């Protein structure tokens, strides 16, 4: 053993020297890890021993602080992408959060029927809301839309075949591939048409009585086909299915509860798809619904009933917190209070207001920097995607604070913002950091974001509270 190794402190000594506000387990764990690293470094390069010894306390303190902080933690979203899948998609409405608290803090009617005093069904909580909002006979909710599609296929098509257009054999982020889900659900995939063109006759010719269980339409959520393209709309598919006696299912991806017109794009409401005669429709809870992660299924009572009774339904069911948030979010639509859903509130902010907020943030950063940092800040209009595998290529107008530093490349500034406490996500465009005001809440969060920026640029205290 090199003699210098003996000069390294013992684990408990180092742990005890760290700030006692950090729980002891993390101080010990961090000290152990940092000492292990130091030993390895000294063995590799004995001449570095003094430097290793010197950096030990700071390295251990930083490692302990990291261990003590929640790993799943809030982030300031400065990307402008409202439904950012990596950042948790839709923020919840205040009433949804309140209902989660109320239900999760104590006991609830999760599976208790207050009229009979007997066991109730957790499925029952959405029994009147989903039909009222979509016009469907029945509805249910599971863990996410991927689970909804899987449950539908396993229930309605196991051991038989499902006809899908080649243009709709899509992969959604996180490796949700329609052919794979089909296989796991036990259904046989029958591809029809070509990548760019599928006609109604392609479906009609592929139907085999007794063998064909389902005609499936999949929303091409995250890409757009242009040019020499032909696709069959769910309504036409529904008519064919009715004629042939084969149920029709639509995986709507996002699913909106009112017809959405945004920057030239049109997204039909779930109600319109149901009215067109589609037998089963599935959609996400945390995309254009603006609620918690969930998968919603609406459609024919007999088909939904069969899905509820399938053993997979038990494995894919929602927990009480998600159910509480989902019911509260759906009630906002039912009561015409959708502007209380953060998704729609963010999207409705006029660019003029966002510009004003960007200027206010610039002033805050300049003030917090106090002349330090060599930062160049400007404000401009921009366009940003809505995100969440919804409305591909639809860019909605917004405003950004453009940040350049005389001493720091944009990539380094982005990394410093990411490593900050709290972490802040931004876009890097043309060698500058873009902070989009659309996804940053006014007031508190806006002030927090300004401080994060000032710190990352090198001004302001690095450990001060965010005000
Ligand atoms: C997003 C999406 C899914 C997956 O939904 P999750 O709720 O993320 O599981 C499935 N199908 C389509 C068409 C989608 O857009």
Coordinates of C-alpha atoms and ligand atoms in Angstrom, one line a residue:
X1 CA 0.0 0.0 0.0
X2 CA 1.5 3.4 -0.9
X3 CA 2.1 5.4 2.2
X4 CA -0.1 8.3 1.0
X5 CA -3.2 6.0 1.2
X6 CA -2.8 5.9 4.9
X7 CA -3.2 9.7 5.0
X8 CA -6.8 9.4 3.6
X9 CA -9.3 9.9 6.4
X10 CA -11.5 7.1 7.7
X11 CA -15.0 6.8 6.4
X12 CA -16.7 7.9 9.6
X13 CA -14.3 10.9 10.0
X14 CA -15.1 12.2 6.6
X15 CA -18.8 11.5 7.0
X16 CA -18.8 13.4 10.3
X17 CA -17.1 16.4 8.7
X18 CA -20.0 16.8 6.2
X19 CA -23.0 19.1 6.9
X20 CA -25.2 17.4 9.5
X21 CA -28.3 18.6 7.7
X22 CA -27.7 15.7 5.4
X23 CA -28.9 12.4 6.9
X24 CA -26.1 10.2 8.2
X25 CA -26.8 7.3 5.8
X26 CA -26.1 9.5 2.8
X27 CA -23.0 11.1 4.4
X28 CA -21.5 7.6 5.0
X29 CA -22.5 6.3 1.6
X30 CA -21.0 9.3 -0.2
X31 CA -17.8 9.2 1.9
X32 CA -17.3 5.6 1.2
X33 CA -17.7 6.1 -2.6
X34 CA -15.5 9.2 -2.7
X35 CA -12.7 7.4 -0.6
X36 CA -12.9 4.4 -3.0
X37 CA -12.4 6.7 -5.9
X38 CA -9.6 8.5 -4.2
X39 CA -7.8 5.3 -3.4
X40 CA -8.1 4.1 -7.0
X41 CA -6.9 7.5 -8.3
X42 CA -3.8 7.5 -6.0
X43 CA -2.9 3.9 -7.1
X44 CA -3.1 5.0 -10.7
X45 CA -1.1 8.2 -10.2
X46 CA 0.6 8.5 -6.8
X47 CA 1.8 12.0 -7.6
X48 CA -1.8 13.2 -7.5
X49 CA -2.2 12.2 -3.9
X50 CA -2.1 15.7 -2.4
X51 CA -4.7 17.0 -4.9
X52 CA -6.9 14.0 -4.2
X53 CA -6.7 14.6 -0.5
X54 CA -7.6 18.3 -1.0
X55 CA -10.7 17.7 -3.1
X56 CA -12.1 15.0 -0.8
X57 CA -14.3 17.1 1.5
X58 CA -15.9 19.0 -1.4
X59 CA -16.4 15.9 -3.4
X60 CA -18.0 14.0 -0.5
X61 CA -20.3 16.9 0.4
X62 CA -21.5 17.2 -3.2
X63 CA -22.0 13.4 -3.5
X64 CA -23.9 13.4 -0.1
X65 CA -26.1 16.3 -1.2
X66 CA -26.9 14.5 -4.5
X67 CA -27.9 11.3 -2.6
X68 CA -30.1 13.2 -0.2
X69 CA -32.1 14.9 -2.9
X70 CA -35.1 13.1 -4.4
X71 CA -34.1 11.4 -7.6
X72 CA -37.5 12.1 -9.2
X73 CA -37.6 15.8 -8.8
X74 CA -39.3 18.9 -10.3
X75 CA -37.7 20.5 -13.3
X76 CA -38.2 24.0 -14.8
X77 CA -39.3 23.4 -18.4
X78 CA -37.8 26.1 -20.5
X79 CA -38.2 24.2 -23.8
X80 CA -41.7 25.5 -24.6
X81 CA -42.7 21.9 -25.4
X82 CA -45.9 21.6 -23.3
X83 CA -46.3 17.8 -23.5
X84 CA -42.6 16.9 -23.0
X85 CA -42.5 13.2 -22.6
X86 CA -39.1 13.2 -20.8
X87 CA -40.3 15.9 -18.4
X88 CA -43.5 14.1 -17.4
X89 CA -45.9 15.3 -20.1
X90 CA -49.0 17.2 -18.8
X91 CA -48.8 19.2 -15.6
X92 CA -52.0 18.6 -13.5
X93 CA -54.7 21.1 -12.7
X94 CA -54.9 22.4 -9.2
X95 CA -58.2 20.7 -8.5
X96 CA -56.8 17.4 -9.7
X97 CA -53.8 17.8 -7.3
X98 CA -56.2 18.6 -4.5
X99 CA -58.3 15.5 -5.2
X100 CA -55.2 13.3 -5.2
X101 CA -54.2 14.7 -1.8
X102 CA -57.7 14.3 -0.4
X103 CA -58.0 10.7 -1.6
X104 CA -54.4 9.5 -0.9
X105 CA -54.1 11.1 2.6
X106 CA -56.7 8.8 4.1
X107 CA -59.3 6.2 3.0
X108 CA -61.6 6.5 0.1
X109 CA -64.5 5.0 -1.9
X110 CA -62.0 3.3 -4.2
X111 CA -63.8 -0.1 -4.1
X112 CA -66.6 0.7 -1.6
X113 CA -70.2 1.3 -2.6
X114 CA -71.6 3.8 -0.1
X115 CA -75.2 2.9 -1.0
X116 CA -75.0 -0.8 -0.3
X117 CA -72.0 -0.9 2.0
X118 CA -70.6 -3.7 -0.2
X119 CA -67.6 -4.0 -2.3
X120 CA -67.8 -1.6 -5.3
X121 CA -65.7 -1.4 -8.5
X122 CA -62.8 1.0 -9.0
X123 CA -63.9 1.1 -12.6
X124 CA -67.2 2.7 -11.6
X125 CA -65.8 6.2 -10.9
X126 CA -65.7 7.1 -14.6
X127 CA -68.9 5.3 -15.6
X128 CA -71.0 8.4 -16.2
X129 CA -68.2 10.8 -17.1
X130 CA -66.7 9.0 -20.0
X131 CA -70.0 8.3 -21.9
X132 CA -71.1 11.9 -21.2
X133 CA -67.8 13.3 -22.6
X134 CA -67.5 11.1 -25.6
X135 CA -71.1 9.9 -26.5
X136 CA -69.9 6.3 -26.1
X137 CA -72.0 3.6 -24.4
X138 CA -69.2 2.8 -22.0
X139 CA -65.7 3.5 -21.0
X140 CA -62.8 2.5 -18.7
X141 CA -59.3 3.5 -17.9
X142 CA -56.0 1.6 -17.5
X143 CA -52.4 2.5 -16.9
X144 CA -51.6 4.2 -20.2
X145 CA -52.7 4.1 -23.8
X146 CA -50.2 1.3 -24.6
X147 CA -51.9 -0.8 -22.0
X148 CA -55.3 0.2 -23.4
X149 CA -54.3 -1.0 -26.9
X150 CA -52.8 -4.2 -25.4
X151 CA -55.9 -5.0 -23.4
X152 CA -58.2 -4.3 -26.4
X153 CA -56.2 -6.6 -28.6
X154 CA -55.9 -9.4 -26.0
X155 CA -59.6 -9.3 -25.3
X156 CA -61.0 -8.8 -28.8
X157 CA -58.5 -10.5 -31.1
X158 CA -56.4 -13.1 -29.3
X159 CA -55.9 -16.1 -31.6
X160 CA -57.4 -14.3 -34.5
X161 CA -56.2 -11.6 -37.0
X162 CA -56.3 -7.8 -37.0
X163 CA -56.1 -5.8 -40.2
X164 CA -53.9 -2.8 -40.2
X165 CA -52.6 -0.4 -42.9
X166 CA -48.9 -0.7 -43.6
X167 CA -48.8 3.1 -43.3
X168 CA -49.9 2.8 -39.7
X169 CA -47.4 0.2 -38.4
X170 CA -45.9 3.0 -36.3
X171 CA -43.5 3.2 -33.4
X172 CA -44.4 5.7 -30.7
X173 CA -41.6 7.0 -28.4
X174 CA -40.2 4.6 -25.9
X175 CA -40.5 1.6 -28.3
X176 CA -44.2 1.1 -28.4
X177 CA -44.5 -0.7 -31.8
X178 CA -47.8 -1.7 -33.1
X179 CA -46.6 -5.1 -34.5
X180 CA -45.0 -5.9 -31.1
X181 CA -48.1 -5.0 -29.1
X182 CA -50.1 -7.1 -31.5
X183 CA -47.8 -10.1 -30.9
X184 CA -47.9 -9.7 -27.1
X185 CA -51.7 -9.4 -27.3
X186 CA -51.8 -12.8 -29.1
X187 CA -53.3 -11.4 -32.3
X188 CA -52.1 -12.1 -35.8
X189 CA -51.2 -9.0 -37.8
X190 CA -52.5 -8.7 -41.3
X191 CA -50.9 -5.8 -43.2
X192 CA -52.7 -4.2 -46.0
X193 CA -51.9 -1.5 -48.5
X194 CA -48.5 0.1 -49.0
X195 CA -46.5 2.5 -46.9
X196 CA -48.0 5.5 -48.6
X197 CA -51.4 4.3 -49.9
X198 CA -54.1 2.2 -48.4
X199 CA -57.6 2.0 -49.8
X200 CA -60.8 0.8 -48.3
X201 CA -60.8 -2.1 -50.8
X202 CA -57.5 -3.3 -49.3
X203 CA -59.2 -3.8 -46.0
X204 CA -62.3 -5.3 -47.6
X205 CA -60.3 -7.8 -49.6
X206 CA -58.3 -8.9 -46.5
X207 CA -61.4 -9.7 -44.4
X208 CA -61.8 -13.4 -43.7
X209 CA -65.1 -14.3 -42.0
X210 CA -64.5 -16.0 -38.7
X211 CA -60.8 -15.2 -38.7
X212 CA -60.7 -11.4 -38.8
X213 CA -61.3 -10.1 -35.3
X214 CA -60.7 -6.4 -35.7
X215 CA -60.0 -3.6 -38.2
X216 CA -57.5 -1.3 -36.5
X217 CA -56.8 2.4 -37.3
X218 CA -53.7 3.9 -35.7
X219 CA -53.2 7.6 -35.4
X220 CA -49.8 8.4 -37.0
X221 CA -49.2 10.6 -33.9
X222 CA -45.5 11.5 -34.3
X223 CA -45.1 11.8 -38.1
X224 CA -46.8 13.3 -41.0
X225 CA -47.2 11.7 -44.5
X226 CA -47.2 14.2 -47.4
X227 CA -47.2 13.8 -51.2
X228 CA -48.6 10.7 -52.9
X229 CA -50.6 9.5 -50.0
X230 CA -54.0 7.9 -49.4
X231 CA -55.4 6.7 -46.1
X232 CA -58.8 5.4 -44.9
X233 CA -60.4 7.6 -42.2
X234 CA -61.9 5.9 -39.1
X235 CA -65.4 6.7 -40.3
X236 CA -65.0 4.8 -43.6
X237 CA -63.4 1.9 -41.8
X238 CA -66.4 1.9 -39.4
X239 CA -68.8 1.6 -42.2
X240 CA -66.9 -1.3 -43.7
X241 CA -66.7 -3.0 -40.4
X242 CA -70.5 -2.7 -39.8
X243 CA -71.2 -4.2 -43.2
X244 CA -68.8 -7.1 -42.7
X245 CA -69.7 -7.7 -39.1
X246 CA -66.2 -7.0 -37.8
X247 CA -65.5 -4.6 -34.9
X248 CA -63.4 -1.5 -35.7
X249 CA -60.9 0.0 -33.3
X250 CA -59.1 3.3 -33.4
X251 CA -55.9 4.0 -31.4
X252 CA -56.3 7.8 -31.3
X253 CA -53.0 8.5 -29.5
X254 CA -53.7 11.9 -28.0
X255 CA -57.4 12.1 -28.1
X256 CA -59.0 15.5 -27.6
X257 CA -62.4 16.0 -26.0
X258 CA -63.3 18.9 -28.4
X259 CA -62.4 19.5 -32.0
X260 CA -59.0 21.2 -32.0
X261 CA -57.8 23.7 -34.6
X262 CA -54.2 24.8 -34.0
X263 CA -51.8 26.4 -36.4
X264 CA -53.6 24.9 -39.4
X265 CA -53.9 21.4 -38.0
X266 CA -57.2 19.8 -37.3
X267 CA -57.7 17.0 -34.7
X268 CA -61.2 15.5 -34.4
X269 CA -62.8 15.1 -31.0
X270 CA -63.1 11.6 -29.6
X271 CA -66.9 12.2 -29.7
X272 CA -66.7 12.6 -33.5
X273 CA -64.8 9.3 -33.8
X274 CA -67.4 7.5 -31.6
X275 CA -70.3 9.1 -33.6
X276 CA -68.7 7.8 -36.8
X277 CA -69.4 4.3 -35.6
X278 CA -65.9 3.2 -34.4
X279 CA -66.6 0.4 -31.9
X280 CA -63.6 0.9 -29.6
X281 CA -61.4 4.0 -29.3
X282 CA -58.3 4.3 -27.1
X283 CA -56.3 7.5 -26.1
X284 CA -53.9 8.8 -23.5
X285 CA -54.7 10.6 -20.3
X286 CA -51.5 12.8 -20.3
X287 CA -51.4 14.0 -23.9
X288 CA -54.0 16.4 -25.2
X289 CA -56.3 15.5 -22.3
X290 CA -53.9 17.2 -19.9
X291 CA -54.4 14.7 -17.1
X292 CA -52.3 12.0 -15.4
X293 CA -50.7 9.1 -17.2
X294 CA -53.6 6.8 -18.1
X295 CA -55.1 5.0 -21.0
X296 CA -58.8 5.6 -21.8
X297 CA -61.0 3.2 -23.7
X298 CA -64.5 4.2 -24.9
X299 CA -66.9 2.3 -27.1
X300 CA -69.6 -0.4 -27.3
X301 CA -70.8 -1.7 -23.9
X302 CA -70.4 -5.4 -24.7
X303 CA -66.7 -4.9 -25.9
X304 CA -65.8 -2.7 -22.9
X305 CA -67.5 -5.2 -20.6
X306 CA -65.4 -8.0 -22.0
X307 CA -62.2 -5.9 -21.6
X308 CA -63.1 -5.2 -17.9
X309 CA -63.5 -8.9 -17.3
X310 CA -60.2 -9.9 -18.9
X311 CA -57.5 -11.0 -16.4
X312 CA -55.1 -8.4 -17.9
X313 CA -57.4 -5.6 -16.7
X314 CA -56.4 -6.4 -13.2
X315 CA -52.7 -6.2 -14.1
X316 CA -53.2 -2.9 -15.9
X317 CA -55.6 -1.2 -13.5
X318 CA -55.1 2.4 -12.2
X319 CA -54.2 3.2 -8.6
X320 CA -56.3 5.6 -6.5
X321 CA -54.1 8.6 -7.0
X322 CA -54.2 8.4 -10.8
X323 CA -58.0 7.7 -10.7
X324 CA -58.5 10.8 -8.5
X325 CA -56.5 13.0 -10.8
X326 CA -58.2 11.6 -13.9
X327 CA -61.7 12.0 -12.6
X328 CA -61.0 15.6 -11.5
X329 CA -59.5 16.4 -14.9
X330 CA -62.5 14.9 -16.8
X331 CA -64.9 16.9 -14.5
X332 CA -63.2 20.1 -15.6
X333 CA -64.1 19.3 -19.2
X334 CA -67.6 18.3 -18.2
X335 CA -68.1 21.6 -16.3
X336 CA -66.6 23.7 -19.1
X337 CA -63.6 24.6 -17.0
X338 CA -60.9 23.4 -19.3
X339 CA -59.0 26.7 -19.1
X340 CA -58.0 25.5 -15.6
X341 CA -56.0 22.6 -17.2
X342 CA -52.4 23.8 -17.5
X343 CA -52.0 22.5 -21.0
X344 CA -54.8 24.7 -22.4
X345 CA -53.8 27.7 -20.2
X346 CA -50.2 27.5 -21.5
X347 CA -51.4 27.1 -25.1
X348 CA -53.8 30.1 -24.8
X349 CA -51.1 32.6 -23.7
X350 CA -50.9 35.3 -26.5
X351 CA -47.4 35.8 -27.9
X352 CA -47.6 39.5 -26.8
X353 CA -47.9 38.4 -23.2
X354 CA -45.1 35.9 -23.6
X355 CA -42.9 38.6 -25.0
X356 CA -43.7 40.8 -22.0
X357 CA -42.8 38.0 -19.7
X358 CA -39.6 37.3 -21.5
X359 CA -38.6 41.0 -21.1
X360 CA -39.4 40.8 -17.4
X361 CA -37.2 37.7 -17.1
X362 CA -34.4 39.4 -18.9
X363 CA -34.6 42.3 -16.4
X364 CA -34.5 39.8 -13.5
X365 CA -31.5 38.0 -14.8
X366 CA -29.6 41.2 -15.5
X367 CA -30.4 42.4 -12.0
X368 CA -29.3 39.0 -10.4
X369 CA -26.1 39.0 -12.4
X370 CA -25.2 42.4 -11.2
X371 CA -23.0 43.0 -14.2
X372 CA -21.2 39.6 -13.9
X373 CA -21.1 36.9 -16.5
X374 CA -20.6 38.7 -19.7
X375 CA -24.1 37.7 -20.8
X376 CA -26.0 38.9 -23.8
X377 CA -29.7 38.6 -23.5
X378 CA -32.4 39.3 -26.1
X379 CA -36.1 38.6 -26.5
X380 CA -37.7 37.3 -29.7
X381 CA -40.8 35.6 -31.1
X382 CA -40.4 31.9 -31.9
X383 CA -42.4 28.7 -32.6
X384 CA -42.4 25.6 -30.5
X385 CA -44.0 22.2 -30.9
X386 CA -46.7 21.1 -28.5
X387 CA -45.1 17.7 -28.1
X388 CA -46.2 14.5 -26.5
X389 CA -46.5 12.6 -29.8
X390 CA -49.4 14.8 -30.7
X391 CA -49.9 17.3 -33.5
X392 CA -46.6 16.5 -35.3
X393 CA -45.0 19.4 -37.0
X394 CA -47.6 21.8 -35.5
X395 CA -45.7 24.8 -34.2
X396 CA -47.5 27.2 -32.0
X397 CA -46.2 30.8 -31.6
X398 CA -44.4 31.7 -28.4
X399 CA -41.6 34.0 -27.1
X400 CA -38.1 33.2 -26.0
X401 CA -35.3 34.8 -24.0
X402 CA -32.1 34.2 -26.1
X403 CA -29.1 33.9 -23.9
X404 CA -25.4 34.0 -25.0
X405 CA -22.4 34.2 -22.8
X406 CA -19.1 35.8 -23.8
X407 CA -17.2 33.2 -21.7
X408 CA -19.3 30.0 -22.1
X409 CA -20.5 28.1 -25.2
X410 CA -24.2 27.5 -25.2
X411 CA -23.7 23.7 -24.7
X412 CA -21.9 24.4 -21.5
X413 CA -24.5 26.8 -20.3
X414 CA -27.2 24.2 -21.1
X415 CA -25.3 21.6 -19.1
X416 CA -24.9 24.0 -16.1
X417 CA -28.7 24.7 -16.2
X418 CA -29.4 20.9 -16.3
X419 CA -27.1 20.3 -13.4
X420 CA -28.6 23.1 -11.4
X421 CA -30.8 22.8 -8.3
X422 CA -33.6 22.8 -9.5
X423 CA -32.6 21.4 -12.9
X424 CA -33.7 23.5 -15.9
X425 CA -34.3 22.2 -19.4
X426 CA -33.7 24.6 -22.3
X427 CA -33.2 24.4 -26.1
X428 CA -29.9 25.2 -27.7
X429 CA -30.5 27.0 -31.1
X430 CA -27.8 28.5 -33.3
X431 CA -25.2 28.6 -30.6
X432 CA -27.5 30.2 -28.0
X433 CA -29.7 29.0 -25.1
X434 CA -33.4 29.6 -25.7
X435 CA -35.6 29.9 -22.7
X436 CA -39.2 29.6 -23.7
X437 CA -41.7 31.4 -21.4
X438 CA -44.7 29.3 -22.5
X439 CA -43.9 26.4 -20.3
X440 CA -42.7 28.4 -17.3
X441 CA -45.4 29.4 -14.9
X442 CA -45.7 33.2 -14.2
X443 CA -44.4 34.6 -10.9
X444 CA -42.8 32.0 -8.7
X445 CA -41.4 29.7 -11.3
X446 CA -40.5 32.6 -13.5
X447 CA -38.4 34.1 -10.7
X448 CA -36.8 30.7 -10.1
X449 CA -35.9 30.3 -13.7
X450 CA -34.3 33.8 -13.8
X451 CA -32.1 32.9 -10.7
X452 CA -31.2 29.5 -12.3
X453 CA -30.0 31.4 -15.4
X454 CA -28.0 34.0 -13.4
X455 CA -26.3 31.2 -11.4
X456 CA -25.5 29.2 -14.5
X457 CA -24.0 32.3 -16.1
X458 CA -21.8 32.7 -13.1
X459 CA -23.5 35.4 -11.1
X460 CA -25.6 35.2 -8.0
X461 CA -25.0 32.9 -5.0
X462 CA -24.8 29.2 -5.9
X463 CA -26.4 28.0 -2.8
X464 CA -29.0 30.6 -2.1
X465 CA -32.7 29.9 -1.9
X466 CA -34.9 30.5 -5.0
X467 CA -37.3 33.3 -4.4
Ligands
LIG1 C1 -48.7 8.0 -27.5 C2 -49.4 6.9 -28.2 C3 -49.5 5.7 -27.7 C4 -48.9 5.3 -26.3 O1 -49.7 6.1 -25.4 P1 -49.1 6.1 -23.8 O2 -50.2 6.7 -23.1 O3 -47.9 6.9 -23.9 O4 -48.9 4.7 -23.5 C5 -50.1 4.7 -28.4 N1 -50.6 4.9 -29.7 C6 -50.5 6.1 -30.2 C7 -51.1 6.4 -31.6 C8 -49.9 7.2 -29.5 O5 -49.8 8.4 -30.1

